[in-house]
Amino acid sequence: MRRLMVTGGAGFIGSNFVRYMLGKYPDTFILVYDKLTYAGRMENLEDVAEAFAGRYTFVQGDICNMAAVDSAVQTYAIDTIVNFAAETHVDRSLMEPGSFIQTDVYGTFVLLEAAKKFNLERYHQISTDEVYGQVLTGRSTEKDQLEPRSPYAASKTSGDLMVLAYWESWKLPVTITRGSNNVGPYQYPEKVVPLFATNAIDNQALPVYGDGLQMRDYQYVLDHCEGIDMVLHRGALGQIYNVGTGEEMTNIEMTKLVLATLGKPESLIKHVEDRAGHDRRYALDVSKLRALGWESRHSCAQAVEKTVRWYAENEHWWRPIKSGALYKEYYAQQYGKRLSE
Ligand code: NAD
Ligand code: TYD
C-alpha cells in the first residue's frame, strides 16, 4: 500500500489523514480525489502541497463519475483506495437526502467497481457509529444490528453493506472503520463543536437542540487517523473496526466546556427546537481495534478543548467560510426560525 487514492481528501478528516500519512510514511504517494463540494477546500491541504510536493497530487472529480475514477486510478497507478468522500451532515440530510444517496451509496459502488476492475490491494471505507442507530444502553460492537435512523446514517449504512457485499461475493480485499464524532482542525463550522466555538468567539448564541442531554463520543481527529492507519496495516480483510474514545459526554457538557475554554458566559446557551429523529446516544465498544495495539490519545474533554483552541487561533481559516453567502443561507435556513422563537 504505497500509492493511495484518498477520496474526499480535501474535507475535514481526509485532509488530516493525508497530512498524517505523508508525514509518517516517506515512501507513500497520495492522490487526493475530491469533488470540492461546500465542505471540500484546497486551503485544508495548502501546507501538504508545499511540504510533500512530489509525493502528493490533487484531482478534482466526483466519485460518482466512473470514467473519471477509472482514469485517476490508472493514471496514478493506485494500489489502495481510502474513501472519505461523502455528504456528511445529518441536518443537511434532513433538508435534501438525494445527494446523500448519490454520493454515499452510488459513489461507494463506483469506487468498489474500480477496486475490483484494477485488482487493488485494498479498499478501505470510512464509516460512522451512526449506522448502529441510537444506543440507549451499553455499547455497539461491530456485530450489532444496523439500525440507522437519519437519511445520512441510512446512506452510510447502505455504503457499508455494499462494501461487505464485494467482500462476500468476490473477496475484494476490503476493510471498514466506524468512527465516532470527530473534532479537530479544518472541520466545517456546521458540525457542533466548530459551530459553537466560532459562535462563542463572536458572542453569538449557541443553539442547543432540545434538552442537550444527547450523548456523543467526541474523538480527536488524529486518533481516528491512527486507527485507520492501524486497520490498513494490521486489520483483517472483510472486517469492521470501531474507532472512538470509548467514553461519551452530553451535548450540554460539551457546550459548557467550549464556553469555559474560551472564557465566555453560559448565557450564550440557547435551547432551540430539536432535530427531527435526533439520536439520543451513540457509544462504541472499541476493544476490537485496541486488540490490534491502538489506543486513543485524547479523552473527549481533551479533544474538545484542543479543537476549540485551534479555532480561536485560526480565525483566518473559518472567517471566510462563515462570511460567505452559501454559509449564511444555510445558517438562516437551519437556525433562523429556531433562534427567533
Ligand atoms: P467533510 O464533509 O468535511 O468532507 C467530505 C469531503 O468529501 C469533502 O472534501 C467533499 O468535497 C468530498 N465529497 C463529497 N461528495 C463527493 C463526491 N461525490 N465525489 C468526490 N468527493 C466528494 O466530511 P468529514 O467529516 O471529513 O467526513 C469524512 C468521512 O468520515 C465521511 O465518509 C463521513 O461519513 C465519515 N465520518 C465522519 C465523522 C465526523 O465526525 N465528521 C465521524 C465518523 C465518520
Ligand atoms: P453534529 O456535529 O451535527 O454531529 P452528529 O449529529 O453527526 O452526531 O451534532 C452533534 C450533536 O450536537 C448532536 O447530538 C446534535 C447536536 N447539535 C446541537 O445541539 N446544535 C447544533 O446546532 C448542532 C449542529 C448539533
PDB file of N, CA and C and ligand atoms in Angstrom, residues 88-91 130 152 181 187 190-193 195-196 207-210 214-216 218 251 254 272 275 278-279 282 330 335, ligand 2:
ATOM      1  N   THR A  88     -21.995  14.575   4.604  1.00  0.00           N
ATOM      2  CA  THR A  88     -21.733  14.138   5.980  1.00  0.00           C
ATOM      3  C   THR A  88     -22.597  14.769   7.074  1.00  0.00           C
ATOM      4  N   HIS A  89     -23.419  15.740   6.745  1.00  0.00           N
ATOM      5  CA  HIS A  89     -24.090  16.434   7.852  1.00  0.00           C
ATOM      6  C   HIS A  89     -25.555  16.024   7.996  1.00  0.00           C
ATOM      7  N   VAL A  90     -25.882  15.481   9.165  1.00  0.00           N
ATOM      8  CA  VAL A  90     -27.233  14.973   9.427  1.00  0.00           C
ATOM      9  C   VAL A  90     -28.313  16.025   9.133  1.00  0.00           C
ATOM     10  N   ASP A  91     -28.090  17.263   9.588  1.00  0.00           N
ATOM     11  CA  ASP A  91     -29.123  18.293   9.372  1.00  0.00           C
ATOM     12  C   ASP A  91     -29.362  18.541   7.881  1.00  0.00           C
ATOM     13  N   GLU A 130     -22.952   6.061  13.462  1.00  0.00           N
ATOM     14  CA  GLU A 130     -24.378   6.344  13.282  1.00  0.00           C
ATOM     15  C   GLU A 130     -25.115   5.193  12.599  1.00  0.00           C
ATOM     16  N   TYR A 152     -28.763  10.466   6.426  1.00  0.00           N
ATOM     17  CA  TYR A 152     -27.301  10.332   6.390  1.00  0.00           C
ATOM     18  C   TYR A 152     -26.890   8.940   6.846  1.00  0.00           C
ATOM     19  N   ASN A 181     -17.962  10.705  16.591  1.00  0.00           N
ATOM     20  CA  ASN A 181     -17.869  12.121  16.201  1.00  0.00           C
ATOM     21  C   ASN A 181     -16.430  12.613  16.292  1.00  0.00           C
ATOM     22  N   GLN A 187     -12.515  21.389  10.500  1.00  0.00           N
ATOM     23  CA  GLN A 187     -13.888  20.868  10.408  1.00  0.00           C
ATOM     24  C   GLN A 187     -14.821  22.020  10.050  1.00  0.00           C
ATOM     25  N   GLU A 190     -20.313  23.744  10.498  1.00  0.00           N
ATOM     26  CA  GLU A 190     -21.729  23.345  10.574  1.00  0.00           C
ATOM     27  C   GLU A 190     -21.868  22.270  11.660  1.00  0.00           C
ATOM     28  N   LYS A 191     -20.793  21.493  11.892  1.00  0.00           N
ATOM     29  CA  LYS A 191     -20.809  20.465  12.929  1.00  0.00           C
ATOM     30  C   LYS A 191     -20.712  21.177  14.276  1.00  0.00           C
ATOM     31  N   VAL A 192     -21.181  20.495  15.319  1.00  0.00           N
ATOM     32  CA  VAL A 192     -21.491  21.246  16.533  1.00  0.00           C
ATOM     33  C   VAL A 192     -20.295  21.922  17.202  1.00  0.00           C
ATOM     34  N   VAL A 193     -19.152  21.251  17.321  1.00  0.00           N
ATOM     35  CA  VAL A 193     -18.050  21.867  18.088  1.00  0.00           C
ATOM     36  C   VAL A 193     -17.489  23.112  17.377  1.00  0.00           C
ATOM     37  N   LEU A 195     -19.005  24.916  15.182  1.00  0.00           N
ATOM     38  CA  LEU A 195     -20.090  25.908  15.133  1.00  0.00           C
ATOM     39  C   LEU A 195     -20.174  26.653  16.461  1.00  0.00           C
ATOM     40  N   PHE A 196     -20.147  25.903  17.558  1.00  0.00           N
ATOM     41  CA  PHE A 196     -20.288  26.538  18.872  1.00  0.00           C
ATOM     42  C   PHE A 196     -19.047  27.367  19.216  1.00  0.00           C
ATOM     43  N   PRO A 207     -26.897  27.358  19.649  1.00  0.00           N
ATOM     44  CA  PRO A 207     -28.206  26.692  19.570  1.00  0.00           C
ATOM     45  C   PRO A 207     -28.146  25.206  19.941  1.00  0.00           C
ATOM     46  N   VAL A 208     -28.505  24.890  21.181  1.00  0.00           N
ATOM     47  CA  VAL A 208     -28.507  23.504  21.667  1.00  0.00           C
ATOM     48  C   VAL A 208     -29.860  22.881  21.332  1.00  0.00           C
ATOM     49  N   TYR A 209     -29.832  21.778  20.589  1.00  0.00           N
ATOM     50  CA  TYR A 209     -31.087  21.127  20.195  1.00  0.00           C
ATOM     51  C   TYR A 209     -31.730  20.435  21.397  1.00  0.00           C
ATOM     52  N   GLY A 210     -33.009  20.742  21.614  1.00  0.00           N
ATOM     53  CA  GLY A 210     -33.773  20.061  22.667  1.00  0.00           C
ATOM     54  C   GLY A 210     -33.160  20.282  24.033  1.00  0.00           C
ATOM     55  N   GLN A 214     -28.392  14.663  24.887  1.00  0.00           N
ATOM     56  CA  GLN A 214     -27.930  13.637  23.946  1.00  0.00           C
ATOM     57  C   GLN A 214     -26.432  13.395  24.202  1.00  0.00           C
ATOM     58  N   MET A 215     -25.984  12.183  23.934  1.00  0.00           N
ATOM     59  CA  MET A 215     -24.582  11.857  24.224  1.00  0.00           C
ATOM     60  C   MET A 215     -23.815  11.483  22.963  1.00  0.00           C
ATOM     61  N   ARG A 216     -22.592  12.000  22.881  1.00  0.00           N
ATOM     62  CA  ARG A 216     -21.718  11.697  21.759  1.00  0.00           C
ATOM     63  C   ARG A 216     -20.308  11.408  22.286  1.00  0.00           C
ATOM     64  N   TYR A 218     -16.869  12.377  21.417  1.00  0.00           N
ATOM     65  CA  TYR A 218     -16.083  13.309  20.604  1.00  0.00           C
ATOM     66  C   TYR A 218     -14.625  12.868  20.632  1.00  0.00           C
ATOM     67  N   ASN A 251     -24.327  16.768  25.245  1.00  0.00           N
ATOM     68  CA  ASN A 251     -24.122  17.989  24.462  1.00  0.00           C
ATOM     69  C   ASN A 251     -23.999  19.212  25.367  1.00  0.00           C
ATOM     70  N   MET A 254     -20.532  19.311  26.723  1.00  0.00           N
ATOM     71  CA  MET A 254     -19.621  19.744  25.666  1.00  0.00           C
ATOM     72  C   MET A 254     -19.749  21.264  25.457  1.00  0.00           C
ATOM     73  N   VAL A 272     -32.990  25.259  21.589  1.00  0.00           N
ATOM     74  CA  VAL A 272     -33.858  25.510  20.428  1.00  0.00           C
ATOM     75  C   VAL A 272     -34.580  24.211  20.044  1.00  0.00           C
ATOM     76  N   ARG A 275     -33.724  18.519  16.684  1.00  0.00           N
ATOM     77  CA  ARG A 275     -33.546  17.912  15.359  1.00  0.00           C
ATOM     78  C   ARG A 275     -34.571  16.785  15.206  1.00  0.00           C
ATOM     79  N   HIS A 278     -33.793  12.899  16.316  1.00  0.00           N
ATOM     80  CA  HIS A 278     -32.467  13.076  16.926  1.00  0.00           C
ATOM     81  C   HIS A 278     -32.036  11.837  17.719  1.00  0.00           C
ATOM     82  N   ASP A 279     -30.928  11.234  17.318  1.00  0.00           N
ATOM     83  CA  ASP A 279     -30.404  10.067  18.042  1.00  0.00           C
ATOM     84  C   ASP A 279     -29.935  10.499  19.427  1.00  0.00           C
ATOM     85  N   TYR A 282     -24.886   7.767  21.072  1.00  0.00           N
ATOM     86  CA  TYR A 282     -24.018   6.810  20.369  1.00  0.00           C
ATOM     87  C   TYR A 282     -22.937   6.400  21.359  1.00  0.00           C
ATOM     88  N   TYR A 330     -27.365  28.782   4.468  1.00  0.00           N
ATOM     89  CA  TYR A 330     -27.582  27.554   5.237  1.00  0.00           C
ATOM     90  C   TYR A 330     -27.950  27.903   6.677  1.00  0.00           C
ATOM     91  N   TYR A 335     -31.222  27.763  11.242  1.00  0.00           N
ATOM     92  CA  TYR A 335     -31.334  28.337  12.594  1.00  0.00           C
ATOM     93  C   TYR A 335     -32.211  29.585  12.689  1.00  0.00           C
TER      94      TYR A 335
HETATM   95  P1  TYD B   2     -23.256  17.037  14.781  1.00  0.00           P
HETATM   96  O1  TYD B   2     -21.972  17.761  14.965  1.00  0.00           O
HETATM   97  O2  TYD B   2     -24.202  17.510  13.724  1.00  0.00           O
HETATM   98  O3  TYD B   2     -22.913  15.502  14.644  1.00  0.00           O
HETATM   99  P2  TYD B   2     -23.895  14.206  14.588  1.00  0.00           P
HETATM  100  O4  TYD B   2     -25.298  14.656  14.513  1.00  0.00           O
HETATM  101  O5  TYD B   2     -23.461  13.549  13.344  1.00  0.00           O
HETATM  102  O6  TYD B   2     -23.598  13.454  15.835  1.00  0.00           O
HETATM  103  O7  TYD B   2     -24.065  17.102  16.158  1.00  0.00           O
HETATM  104  C1  TYD B   2     -23.507  16.573  17.347  1.00  0.00           C
HETATM  105  C2  TYD B   2     -24.548  16.708  18.441  1.00  0.00           C
HETATM  106  O8  TYD B   2     -24.817  18.101  18.675  1.00  0.00           O
HETATM  107  C3  TYD B   2     -25.876  16.076  18.062  1.00  0.00           C
HETATM  108  O9  TYD B   2     -26.460  15.490  19.222  1.00  0.00           O
HETATM  109  C4  TYD B   2     -26.720  17.255  17.614  1.00  0.00           C
HETATM  110  C5  TYD B   2     -26.197  18.398  18.465  1.00  0.00           C
HETATM  111  N1  TYD B   2     -26.271  19.731  17.846  1.00  0.00           N
HETATM  112  C6  TYD B   2     -26.895  20.798  18.529  1.00  0.00           C
HETATM  113  O10 TYD B   2     -27.381  20.644  19.675  1.00  0.00           O
HETATM  114  N2  TYD B   2     -26.941  22.017  17.925  1.00  0.00           N
HETATM  115  C7  TYD B   2     -26.414  22.233  16.684  1.00  0.00           C
HETATM  116  O11 TYD B   2     -26.515  23.368  16.176  1.00  0.00           O
HETATM  117  C8  TYD B   2     -25.782  21.133  16.000  1.00  0.00           C
HETATM  118  C9  TYD B   2     -25.196  21.320  14.633  1.00  0.00           C
HETATM  119  C10 TYD B   2     -25.742  19.914  16.626  1.00  0.00           C
END
